[in-house]
Amino acid sequence: MITRENILATAKKTIESESQSIAKLIDYIDETFAKAVETIYNSKGRLVVTGIGKSAIIAQKMVASFNSTGTPSLFLHASEAIHGDLGMIQNDDVIICISKSGNSPEIKALVPLLTRFGNTLIGMTGNMTSFLAKGSHYVLNTTIETEACPLNLAPTNSTTAQLVMGDALVVCLMVMKDFKAEDFAVYHPGGALGKKLLLRVTDMLEHTLKPEVTPETSIKKAIFEISEKRLGVTAVVENNKVVGIITDGDIRRMLNDRDTIAGLSAKDIMTKSPKTIKSTDMVVDAFNLMEDFSITQLIVVDNGEYKGVLHLHDILKEGIV
C-alpha cells in the first residue's frame, strides 16, 4: 500500500543516496583532475563536451555553465558526431567525453576519432577500466556504488555525480581566470541579473523628465511642476546647482500646517541637502540608498550639476529587484 509516509521516506532515501555519492567524489579529486583543469585553462581553442543519453543532457548543462563563466564551449552529441558533426572540432580544442559505463557502442566508435587529430581528451566516467578511460589523456572519476533508482537502472546518482564534477571544473576555471561579477554580467546582459550588474543611473534618465524650479518659484508653480513631470518631486535649482528638493509629502505637510499658500515660494518648504547620486553609479546602488533612507526618489548630480531624478518605480519596472 502506497502511503504518504512511504512517499516521504522514498524521497529522503533518494536524496541521502545522491548526497553520499557526491561526497565520495572528494576522494577522486587528485592530480589528474588538476592537470585536466590546467589543460582546459591553457587551451587556445574551445572546450567541446560530448556524451550520449542522459550524459548528453549533463554535457549540455556543463556547456551552458562554461560559456556563462568565460570558457568558450560547445556541445557535441556523440551519436551525431560520427555522422558528420566531428567537423565542428578544431585542432586546438580540448574535449570532454562523458559516459557512465565508458563502453557504449557510440563511445567506442567515437573515442579514437576524437584523438586522431591530436586533441586532448578528458574522459568522465564511472568505470575506470572502460574503453573511454583507457583512451583518454585524463580521466575524471565519477564512480558510484549504486543508483538511487530502486532497480539500479535509471541514471540518478551517476548523472548527479557527473553534474557535480562538471561544476567543480567550472568553479576551478572561474577562480583561475579571476572571474568577477562584472565579467559574469557581460555574459548575462539580459534579465534581472544582467540589469542588476550592468545598468547605471544614466541609462534610466534617457526617457525621464527633469522637474526643476528655482528657490523663488511660487508654491503654486512648484505644484504644477511636480504634477506635470509625474515624479512626485521637483529639484530646487539655483545657478544649475541643486539647493533643495520638494516632494509630494512636503506639499501635503504644508497644506496641513497652513490655511493659505499665498506668498510662499519653493525655498520656504524645500528640504535642503537632498540625497543625491551620480549618473555613473549603478542602479542597484541607487535602490539600496533609497531603501536605507526610506525614500522613493534620488536627485542625480554630476560634479554639482543637476541631471535629473531617479524614481523607485522606474527601478521596479526594470525588474532589478
Tab-separated table of N, CA and C in Angstrom, residues 195-268:
chain	number	residue	atom	x	y	z
A	195	LYS	N	20.758	43.294	-15.674
A	195	LYS	CA	20.454	44.686	-15.351
A	195	LYS	C	21.052	45.075	-14.004
A	196	LYS	N	20.979	44.156	-13.055
A	196	LYS	CA	21.499	44.448	-11.725
A	196	LYS	C	22.992	44.717	-11.775
A	197	LEU	N	23.690	44.006	-12.635
A	197	LEU	CA	25.144	44.121	-12.689
A	197	LEU	C	25.643	45.154	-13.688
A	198	LEU	N	24.785	45.562	-14.627
A	198	LEU	CA	25.238	46.430	-15.706
A	198	LEU	C	24.567	47.804	-15.753
A	199	LEU	N	23.309	47.891	-15.350
A	199	LEU	CA	22.530	49.114	-15.553
A	199	LEU	C	23.012	50.233	-14.637
A	200	ARG	N	23.288	51.375	-15.241
A	200	ARG	CA	23.718	52.554	-14.492
A	200	ARG	C	22.611	53.603	-14.478
A	201	VAL	N	22.738	54.534	-13.559
A	201	VAL	CA	21.705	55.556	-13.381
A	201	VAL	C	21.479	56.326	-14.674
A	202	THR	N	22.532	56.622	-15.392
A	202	THR	CA	22.382	57.393	-16.635
A	202	THR	C	21.490	56.691	-17.644
A	203	ASP	N	21.488	55.347	-17.614
A	203	ASP	CA	20.638	54.587	-18.526
A	203	ASP	C	19.155	54.787	-18.206
A	204	MET	N	18.849	55.147	-16.979
A	204	MET	CA	17.468	55.329	-16.552
A	204	MET	C	16.972	56.742	-16.803
A	205	LEU	N	17.872	57.653	-17.094
A	205	LEU	CA	17.486	59.055	-17.247
A	205	LEU	C	17.120	59.433	-18.674
A	206	GLU	N	17.374	58.537	-19.617
A	206	GLU	CA	17.189	58.878	-21.031
A	206	GLU	C	15.751	59.252	-21.368
A	207	HIS	N	14.797	58.589	-20.710
A	207	HIS	CA	13.398	58.794	-21.068
A	207	HIS	C	12.581	59.379	-19.918
A	208	THR	N	13.250	59.931	-18.922
A	208	THR	CA	12.529	60.532	-17.802
A	208	THR	C	12.566	62.053	-17.906
A	209	LEU	N	11.568	62.682	-17.327
A	209	LEU	CA	11.501	64.145	-17.317
A	209	LEU	C	12.405	64.698	-16.219
A	210	LYS	N	12.596	66.030	-16.265
A	210	LYS	CA	13.550	66.661	-15.357
A	210	LYS	C	12.854	67.815	-14.623
A	211	PRO	N	12.112	67.515	-13.550
A	211	PRO	CA	11.415	68.581	-12.824
A	211	PRO	C	12.388	69.545	-12.156
A	212	GLU	N	12.073	70.855	-12.292
A	212	GLU	CA	13.026	71.847	-11.804
A	212	GLU	C	12.317	73.167	-11.534
A	213	VAL	N	12.580	73.747	-10.370
A	213	VAL	CA	12.113	75.094	-10.036
A	213	VAL	C	13.262	75.852	-9.396
A	214	THR	N	13.090	77.160	-9.248
A	214	THR	CA	14.092	77.971	-8.560
A	214	THR	C	13.625	78.203	-7.125
A	215	PRO	N	14.500	78.670	-6.270
A	215	PRO	CA	14.085	78.950	-4.888
A	215	PRO	C	12.958	79.977	-4.805
A	216	GLU	N	12.871	80.866	-5.800
A	216	GLU	CA	11.867	81.925	-5.772
A	216	GLU	C	10.561	81.523	-6.450
A	217	THR	N	10.519	80.343	-7.039
A	217	THR	CA	9.295	79.890	-7.698
A	217	THR	C	8.157	79.782	-6.686
A	218	SER	N	6.973	80.229	-7.099
A	218	SER	CA	5.833	80.158	-6.190
A	218	SER	C	5.455	78.708	-5.925
A	219	ILE	N	4.794	78.491	-4.789
A	219	ILE	CA	4.378	77.135	-4.442
A	219	ILE	C	3.409	76.599	-5.478
A	220	LYS	N	2.520	77.471	-5.978
A	220	LYS	CA	1.555	77.028	-6.986
A	220	LYS	C	2.262	76.480	-8.218
A	221	LYS	N	3.267	77.209	-8.687
A	221	LYS	CA	4.011	76.742	-9.858
A	221	LYS	C	4.825	75.491	-9.545
A	222	ALA	N	5.316	75.389	-8.332
A	222	ALA	CA	6.057	74.189	-7.935
A	222	ALA	C	5.145	72.968	-7.960
A	223	ILE	N	3.897	73.158	-7.490
A	223	ILE	CA	2.930	72.051	-7.525
A	223	ILE	C	2.647	71.654	-8.969
A	224	PHE	N	2.488	72.643	-9.844
A	224	PHE	CA	2.282	72.353	-11.271
A	224	PHE	C	3.457	71.565	-11.856
A	225	GLU	N	4.662	71.944	-11.484
A	225	GLU	CA	5.860	71.258	-11.999
A	225	GLU	C	5.894	69.797	-11.542
A	226	ILE	N	5.569	69.573	-10.257
A	226	ILE	CA	5.546	68.201	-9.735
A	226	ILE	C	4.481	67.381	-10.451
A	227	SER	N	3.306	67.965	-10.655
A	227	SER	CA	2.202	67.251	-11.307
A	227	SER	C	2.508	66.966	-12.765
A	228	GLU	N	3.092	67.935	-13.447
A	228	GLU	CA	3.360	67.786	-14.884
A	228	GLU	C	4.425	66.730	-15.158
A	229	LYS	N	5.466	66.704	-14.348
A	229	LYS	CA	6.576	65.779	-14.590
A	229	LYS	C	6.300	64.390	-14.013
A	230	ARG	N	5.303	64.263	-13.153
A	230	ARG	CA	4.804	62.969	-12.665
A	230	ARG	C	5.870	62.098	-11.972
A	231	LEU	N	6.744	62.759	-11.255
A	231	LEU	CA	7.745	62.014	-10.490
A	231	LEU	C	7.561	62.193	-8.989
A	232	GLY	N	6.547	62.980	-8.622
A	232	GLY	CA	6.270	63.175	-7.208
A	232	GLY	C	7.289	64.038	-6.497
A	233	VAL	N	8.055	64.789	-7.290
A	233	VAL	CA	9.144	65.561	-6.698
A	233	VAL	C	9.632	66.586	-7.712
A	234	THR	N	10.245	67.630	-7.219
A	234	THR	CA	10.976	68.547	-8.088
A	234	THR	C	12.236	68.997	-7.374
A	235	ALA	N	13.277	69.178	-8.142
A	235	ALA	CA	14.510	69.714	-7.587
A	235	ALA	C	14.395	71.232	-7.535
A	236	VAL	N	14.997	71.818	-6.542
A	236	VAL	CA	15.089	73.272	-6.453
A	236	VAL	C	16.506	73.649	-6.860
A	237	VAL	N	16.618	74.377	-7.966
A	237	VAL	CA	17.927	74.605	-8.580
A	237	VAL	C	18.222	76.097	-8.666
A	238	GLU	N	19.430	76.435	-8.298
A	238	GLU	CA	19.895	77.823	-8.400
A	238	GLU	C	21.278	77.814	-9.025
A	239	ASN	N	21.417	78.533	-10.152
A	239	ASN	CA	22.679	78.538	-10.905
A	239	ASN	C	23.118	77.118	-11.258
A	240	ASN	N	22.131	76.319	-11.646
A	240	ASN	CA	22.330	74.928	-12.055
A	240	ASN	C	22.880	74.047	-10.931
A	241	LYS	N	22.760	74.517	-9.708
A	241	LYS	CA	23.160	73.738	-8.545
A	241	LYS	C	21.906	73.382	-7.735
A	242	VAL	N	21.822	72.135	-7.322
A	242	VAL	CA	20.682	71.698	-6.529
A	242	VAL	C	20.841	72.217	-5.104
A	243	VAL	N	19.867	73.010	-4.674
A	243	VAL	CA	19.916	73.563	-3.317
A	243	VAL	C	18.829	72.964	-2.429
A	244	GLY	N	17.922	72.190	-3.042
A	244	GLY	CA	16.872	71.589	-2.241
A	244	GLY	C	15.967	70.697	-3.070
A	245	ILE	N	14.961	70.137	-2.406
A	245	ILE	CA	14.011	69.251	-3.061
A	245	ILE	C	12.634	69.456	-2.437
A	246	ILE	N	11.591	69.380	-3.261
A	246	ILE	CA	10.220	69.435	-2.774
A	246	ILE	C	9.515	68.174	-3.243
A	247	THR	N	8.924	67.457	-2.307
A	247	THR	CA	8.223	66.219	-2.625
A	247	THR	C	6.727	66.385	-2.409
A	248	ASP	N	5.974	65.393	-2.870
A	248	ASP	CA	4.537	65.365	-2.603
A	248	ASP	C	4.266	65.469	-1.108
A	249	GLY	N	5.101	64.775	-0.340
A	249	GLY	CA	4.939	64.794	1.111
A	249	GLY	C	5.119	66.187	1.693
A	250	ASP	N	6.081	66.947	1.149
A	250	ASP	CA	6.296	68.320	1.610
A	250	ASP	C	5.064	69.172	1.345
A	251	ILE	N	4.456	68.985	0.179
A	251	ILE	CA	3.245	69.741	-0.176
A	251	ILE	C	2.105	69.406	0.778
A	252	ARG	N	1.908	68.122	1.067
A	252	ARG	CA	0.818	67.728	1.949
A	252	ARG	C	1.022	68.281	3.367
A	253	ARG	N	2.237	68.202	3.856
A	253	ARG	CA	2.508	68.716	5.197
A	253	ARG	C	2.302	70.231	5.268
A	254	MET	N	2.676	70.923	4.198
A	254	MET	CA	2.484	72.367	4.157
A	254	MET	C	0.997	72.718	4.203
A	255	LEU	N	0.178	71.980	3.427
A	255	LEU	CA	-1.255	72.254	3.386
A	255	LEU	C	-1.920	71.937	4.716
A	256	ASN	N	-1.383	70.966	5.439
A	256	ASN	CA	-1.923	70.649	6.760
A	256	ASN	C	-1.603	71.738	7.781
A	257	ASP	N	-0.466	72.400	7.589
A	257	ASP	CA	0.002	73.385	8.577
A	257	ASP	C	-0.470	74.805	8.273
A	258	ARG	N	-0.911	75.056	7.017
A	258	ARG	CA	-1.227	76.435	6.620
A	258	ARG	C	-2.618	76.508	5.986
A	259	ASP	N	-3.245	77.647	6.155
A	259	ASP	CA	-4.555	77.867	5.542
A	259	ASP	C	-4.434	78.441	4.141
A	260	THR	N	-3.283	79.029	3.820
A	260	THR	CA	-3.091	79.630	2.504
A	260	THR	C	-1.652	79.441	2.053
A	261	ILE	N	-1.457	79.400	0.735
A	261	ILE	CA	-0.101	79.279	0.189
A	261	ILE	C	0.342	80.598	-0.433
A	262	ALA	N	-0.464	81.597	-0.294
A	262	ALA	CA	-0.132	82.907	-0.865
A	262	ALA	C	1.161	83.421	-0.254
A	263	GLY	N	2.039	83.884	-1.125
A	263	GLY	CA	3.295	84.474	-0.679
A	263	GLY	C	4.390	83.475	-0.410
A	264	LEU	N	4.081	82.175	-0.481
A	264	LEU	CA	5.108	81.153	-0.255
A	264	LEU	C	5.843	80.824	-1.538
A	265	SER	N	7.115	80.564	-1.394
A	265	SER	CA	7.929	80.144	-2.538
A	265	SER	C	8.623	78.825	-2.225
A	266	ALA	N	9.288	78.263	-3.217
A	266	ALA	CA	9.909	76.944	-3.082
A	266	ALA	C	10.879	76.880	-1.912
A	267	LYS	N	11.623	77.953	-1.704
A	267	LYS	CA	12.646	77.931	-0.646
A	267	LYS	C	12.044	77.828	0.743
A	268	ASP	N	10.748	78.168	0.860
A	268	ASP	CA	10.111	78.149	2.176
A	268	ASP	C	9.753	76.739	2.647
